[in-house]
JSON list of C-alpha atoms in Angstrom, two decimals:
[
{"chain": "I", "resi": 1, "resn": "MET", "atom": "CA", "xyz": [-14.91, -17.36, 19.65]},
{"chain": "I", "resi": 2, "resn": "LYS", "atom": "CA", "xyz": [-11.83, -18.71, 17.91]},
{"chain": "I", "resi": 3, "resn": "LEU", "atom": "CA", "xyz": [-9.09, -16.57, 16.39]},
{"chain": "I", "resi": 4, "resn": "ILE", "atom": "CA", "xyz": [-9.84, -17.76, 12.84]},
{"chain": "I", "resi": 5, "resn": "GLN", "atom": "CA", "xyz": [-13.42, -16.53, 13.19]},
{"chain": "I", "resi": 6, "resn": "TRP", "atom": "CA", "xyz": [-12.22, -13.05, 14.10]},
{"chain": "I", "resi": 7, "resn": "VAL", "atom": "CA", "xyz": [-9.78, -13.02, 11.20]},
{"chain": "I", "resi": 8, "resn": "LEU", "atom": "CA", "xyz": [-12.35, -14.20, 8.66]},
{"chain": "I", "resi": 9, "resn": "VAL", "atom": "CA", "xyz": [-15.08, -11.81, 9.81]},
{"chain": "I", "resi": 10, "resn": "LEU", "atom": "CA", "xyz": [-12.60, -8.91, 9.76]},
{"chain": "I", "resi": 11, "resn": "ALA", "atom": "CA", "xyz": [-11.46, -9.91, 6.25]},
{"chain": "I", "resi": 12, "resn": "LEU", "atom": "CA", "xyz": [-15.06, -10.09, 5.00]},
{"chain": "I", "resi": 13, "resn": "PHE", "atom": "CA", "xyz": [-15.84, -6.74, 6.59]},
{"chain": "I", "resi": 14, "resn": "MET", "atom": "CA", "xyz": [-12.78, -5.12, 4.99]},
{"chain": "I", "resi": 15, "resn": "LEU", "atom": "CA", "xyz": [-13.66, -6.53, 1.56]},
{"chain": "I", "resi": 16, "resn": "VAL", "atom": "CA", "xyz": [-17.18, -5.13, 1.78]},
{"chain": "I", "resi": 17, "resn": "ILE", "atom": "CA", "xyz": [-15.87, -1.71, 2.91]},
{"chain": "I", "resi": 18, "resn": "VAL", "atom": "CA", "xyz": [-13.28, -1.58, 0.10]},
{"chain": "I", "resi": 19, "resn": "TYR", "atom": "CA", "xyz": [-15.94, -2.56, -2.41]},
{"chain": "I", "resi": 20, "resn": "PHE", "atom": "CA", "xyz": [-18.29, 0.20, -1.26]},
{"chain": "I", "resi": 21, "resn": "TYR", "atom": "CA", "xyz": [-15.66, 2.94, -1.17]},
{"chain": "I", "resi": 22, "resn": "ARG", "atom": "CA", "xyz": [-13.55, 2.07, -4.21]},
{"chain": "I", "resi": 23, "resn": "LEU", "atom": "CA", "xyz": [-16.04, 0.77, -6.74]},
{"chain": "I", "resi": 24, "resn": "ARG", "atom": "CA", "xyz": [-19.03, 2.65, -8.04]},
{"chain": "I", "resi": 25, "resn": "THR", "atom": "CA", "xyz": [-21.64, 0.11, -8.99]},
{"chain": "I", "resi": 26, "resn": "LEU", "atom": "CA", "xyz": [-25.38, -0.36, -9.22]},
{"chain": "I", "resi": 27, "resn": "LEU", "atom": "CA", "xyz": [-27.50, -0.50, -6.08]},
{"chain": "I", "resi": 28, "resn": "LEU", "atom": "CA", "xyz": [-28.34, -4.14, -6.80]},
{"chain": "I", "resi": 29, "resn": "ASP", "atom": "CA", "xyz": [-24.64, -5.03, -6.90]},
{"chain": "I", "resi": 30, "resn": "ARG", "atom": "CA", "xyz": [-24.07, -3.23, -3.60]},
{"chain": "I", "resi": 31, "resn": "MET", "atom": "CA", "xyz": [-27.00, -5.05, -2.01]},
{"chain": "I", "resi": 32, "resn": "MET", "atom": "CA", "xyz": [-25.66, -8.41, -3.21]},
{"chain": "I", "resi": 33, "resn": "ILE", "atom": "CA", "xyz": [-22.20, -7.69, -1.81]},
{"chain": "I", "resi": 34, "resn": "PHE", "atom": "CA", "xyz": [-23.70, -6.58, 1.51]},
{"chain": "I", "resi": 35, "resn": "CYS", "atom": "CA", "xyz": [-25.82, -9.75, 1.72]},
{"chain": "I", "resi": 36, "resn": "MET", "atom": "CA", "xyz": [-22.82, -11.93, 0.88]},
{"chain": "I", "resi": 37, "resn": "GLY", "atom": "CA", "xyz": [-20.84, -10.21, 3.63]},
{"chain": "I", "resi": 38, "resn": "VAL", "atom": "CA", "xyz": [-23.59, -10.76, 6.18]},
{"chain": "I", "resi": 39, "resn": "PHE", "atom": "CA", "xyz": [-24.12, -14.37, 5.06]},
{"chain": "I", "resi": 40, "resn": "GLY", "atom": "CA", "xyz": [-20.38, -15.07, 5.12]},
{"chain": "I", "resi": 41, "resn": "SER", "atom": "CA", "xyz": [-20.01, -13.57, 8.57]},
{"chain": "I", "resi": 42, "resn": "ALA", "atom": "CA", "xyz": [-22.97, -15.59, 9.86]},
{"chain": "I", "resi": 43, "resn": "MET", "atom": "CA", "xyz": [-21.48, -18.82, 8.48]},
{"chain": "I", "resi": 44, "resn": "VAL", "atom": "CA", "xyz": [-18.12, -18.03, 10.09]},
{"chain": "I", "resi": 45, "resn": "LEU", "atom": "CA", "xyz": [-19.58, -17.08, 13.45]},
{"chain": "I", "resi": 46, "resn": "ARG", "atom": "CA", "xyz": [-22.13, -19.91, 13.54]},
{"chain": "I", "resi": 47, "resn": "PRO", "atom": "CA", "xyz": [-20.72, -22.92, 11.65]},
{"chain": "I", "resi": 48, "resn": "ASP", "atom": "CA", "xyz": [-23.58, -25.08, 12.91]},
{"chain": "I", "resi": 49, "resn": "TRP", "atom": "CA", "xyz": [-25.94, -22.99, 10.73]},
{"chain": "I", "resi": 50, "resn": "ALA", "atom": "CA", "xyz": [-24.02, -24.12, 7.65]},
{"chain": "I", "resi": 51, "resn": "ASP", "atom": "CA", "xyz": [-24.56, -27.73, 8.68]},
{"chain": "I", "resi": 52, "resn": "LYS", "atom": "CA", "xyz": [-28.28, -27.14, 9.21]},
{"chain": "I", "resi": 53, "resn": "LEU", "atom": "CA", "xyz": [-28.62, -25.42, 5.82]},
{"chain": "I", "resi": 54, "resn": "ALA", "atom": "CA", "xyz": [-26.70, -28.26, 4.20]},
{"chain": "I", "resi": 55, "resn": "LYS", "atom": "CA", "xyz": [-29.12, -30.80, 5.65]},
{"chain": "I", "resi": 56, "resn": "VAL", "atom": "CA", "xyz": [-32.09, -28.77, 4.35]},
{"chain": "I", "resi": 57, "resn": "PHE", "atom": "CA", "xyz": [-30.64, -28.80, 0.83]},
{"chain": "I", "resi": 58, "resn": "GLY", "atom": "CA", "xyz": [-29.56, -32.44, 0.99]},
{"chain": "I", "resi": 59, "resn": "VAL", "atom": "CA", "xyz": [-25.81, -31.84, 1.23]},
{"chain": "I", "resi": 60, "resn": "GLY", "atom": "CA", "xyz": [-23.76, -33.87, 3.69]},
{"chain": "I", "resi": 61, "resn": "ARG", "atom": "CA", "xyz": [-21.62, -31.20, 5.34]},
{"chain": "I", "resi": 62, "resn": "GLY", "atom": "CA", "xyz": [-21.82, -27.44, 5.79]},
{"chain": "I", "resi": 63, "resn": "ALA", "atom": "CA", "xyz": [-18.35, -27.00, 4.31]},
{"chain": "I", "resi": 64, "resn": "ASP", "atom": "CA", "xyz": [-19.47, -28.73, 1.11]},
{"chain": "I", "resi": 65, "resn": "PHE", "atom": "CA", "xyz": [-22.59, -26.55, 0.99]},
{"chain": "I", "resi": 66, "resn": "ILE", "atom": "CA", "xyz": [-20.51, -23.38, 1.24]},
{"chain": "I", "resi": 67, "resn": "PHE", "atom": "CA", "xyz": [-18.04, -24.71, -1.33]},
{"chain": "I", "resi": 68, "resn": "TYR", "atom": "CA", "xyz": [-20.85, -25.30, -3.84]},
{"chain": "I", "resi": 69, "resn": "PHE", "atom": "CA", "xyz": [-22.08, -21.74, -3.42]},
{"chain": "I", "resi": 70, "resn": "CYS", "atom": "CA", "xyz": [-18.52, -20.42, -3.77]},
{"chain": "I", "resi": 71, "resn": "PHE", "atom": "CA", "xyz": [-18.15, -22.44, -6.96]},
{"chain": "I", "resi": 72, "resn": "LEU", "atom": "CA", "xyz": [-21.35, -20.92, -8.36]},
{"chain": "I", "resi": 73, "resn": "GLY", "atom": "CA", "xyz": [-20.20, -17.45, -7.29]},
{"chain": "I", "resi": 74, "resn": "PHE", "atom": "CA", "xyz": [-16.88, -17.95, -9.06]},
{"chain": "I", "resi": 75, "resn": "GLY", "atom": "CA", "xyz": [-18.68, -18.96, -12.24]},
{"chain": "I", "resi": 76, "resn": "PHE", "atom": "CA", "xyz": [-20.89, -15.87, -11.98]},
{"chain": "I", "resi": 77, "resn": "LEU", "atom": "CA", "xyz": [-17.80, -13.70, -11.44]},
{"chain": "I", "resi": 78, "resn": "CYS", "atom": "CA", "xyz": [-16.14, -15.18, -14.55]},
{"chain": "I", "resi": 79, "resn": "LEU", "atom": "CA", "xyz": [-19.27, -14.47, -16.57]},
{"chain": "I", "resi": 80, "resn": "LEU", "atom": "CA", "xyz": [-19.40, -10.86, -15.35]},
{"chain": "I", "resi": 81, "resn": "LEU", "atom": "CA", "xyz": [-15.73, -10.31, -16.15]},
{"chain": "I", "resi": 82, "resn": "TRP", "atom": "CA", "xyz": [-16.16, -11.80, -19.62]},
{"chain": "I", "resi": 83, "resn": "VAL", "atom": "CA", "xyz": [-19.12, -9.48, -20.34]},
{"chain": "I", "resi": 84, "resn": "LYS", "atom": "CA", "xyz": [-17.19, -6.43, -19.12]},
{"chain": "I", "resi": 85, "resn": "MET", "atom": "CA", "xyz": [-14.18, -7.41, -21.23]},
{"chain": "I", "resi": 86, "resn": "ARG", "atom": "CA", "xyz": [-16.38, -7.88, -24.29]},
{"chain": "I", "resi": 87, "resn": "ASN", "atom": "CA", "xyz": [-17.96, -4.45, -23.77]},
{"chain": "I", "resi": 88, "resn": "LEU", "atom": "CA", "xyz": [-14.51, -2.88, -23.51]},
{"chain": "I", "resi": 89, "resn": "GLU", "atom": "CA", "xyz": [-13.45, -4.58, -26.74]},
{"chain": "I", "resi": 90, "resn": "ILE", "atom": "CA", "xyz": [-16.54, -3.18, -28.49]},
{"chain": "I", "resi": 91, "resn": "GLN", "atom": "CA", "xyz": [-15.83, 0.33, -27.17]},
{"chain": "I", "resi": 92, "resn": "VAL", "atom": "CA", "xyz": [-12.19, 0.17, -28.32]},
{"chain": "I", "resi": 93, "resn": "THR", "atom": "CA", "xyz": [-13.27, -1.05, -31.76]},
{"chain": "I", "resi": 94, "resn": "LYS", "atom": "CA", "xyz": [-15.71, 1.85, -32.11]},
{"chain": "I", "resi": 95, "resn": "LEU", "atom": "CA", "xyz": [-13.06, 4.33, -31.00]},
{"chain": "I", "resi": 96, "resn": "VAL", "atom": "CA", "xyz": [-10.48, 2.99, -33.43]},
{"chain": "I", "resi": 97, "resn": "ARG", "atom": "CA", "xyz": [-12.99, 3.13, -36.29]},
{"chain": "I", "resi": 98, "resn": "MET", "atom": "CA", "xyz": [-13.92, 6.69, -35.40]},
{"chain": "I", "resi": 99, "resn": "LEU", "atom": "CA", "xyz": [-10.27, 7.75, -35.29]},
{"chain": "I", "resi": 100, "resn": "ALA", "atom": "CA", "xyz": [-9.52, 5.99, -38.58]},
{"chain": "I", "resi": 101, "resn": "LEU", "atom": "CA", "xyz": [-12.43, 7.77, -40.30]},
{"chain": "I", "resi": 102, "resn": "LYS", "atom": "CA", "xyz": [-11.37, 11.11, -38.85]},
{"chain": "I", "resi": 103, "resn": "GLU", "atom": "CA", "xyz": [-7.80, 10.59, -40.05]},
{"chain": "I", "resi": 104, "resn": "ASP", "atom": "CA", "xyz": [-9.05, 9.56, -43.49]},
{"chain": "I", "resi": 105, "resn": "GLN", "atom": "CA", "xyz": [-11.06, 12.80, -43.83]},
{"chain": "I", "resi": 106, "resn": "GLN", "atom": "CA", "xyz": [-8.00, 14.96, -43.16]}
]
């Protein structure tokens, strides 16, 4: 096994551990993160699997296949962050309205 494989698997493992211990999320989110960690580790440890999957899906190289999935994952992450930001804006608006009405009554 090459040094880069050890480094990448360790980095993936650490990211999954930090996610589980620092962030409290839904079970589905935790399962997705766990699956991504396992999938990422498998692709790092067995690069030939990425090539075989790429051929199944009609992509030329395994690296391109992984890049496409990373691109989709980044888009999904942006969408999730936008939704969370929008929810925070709504909560702040409600709080400000409530405080303004309370101040007006006094």
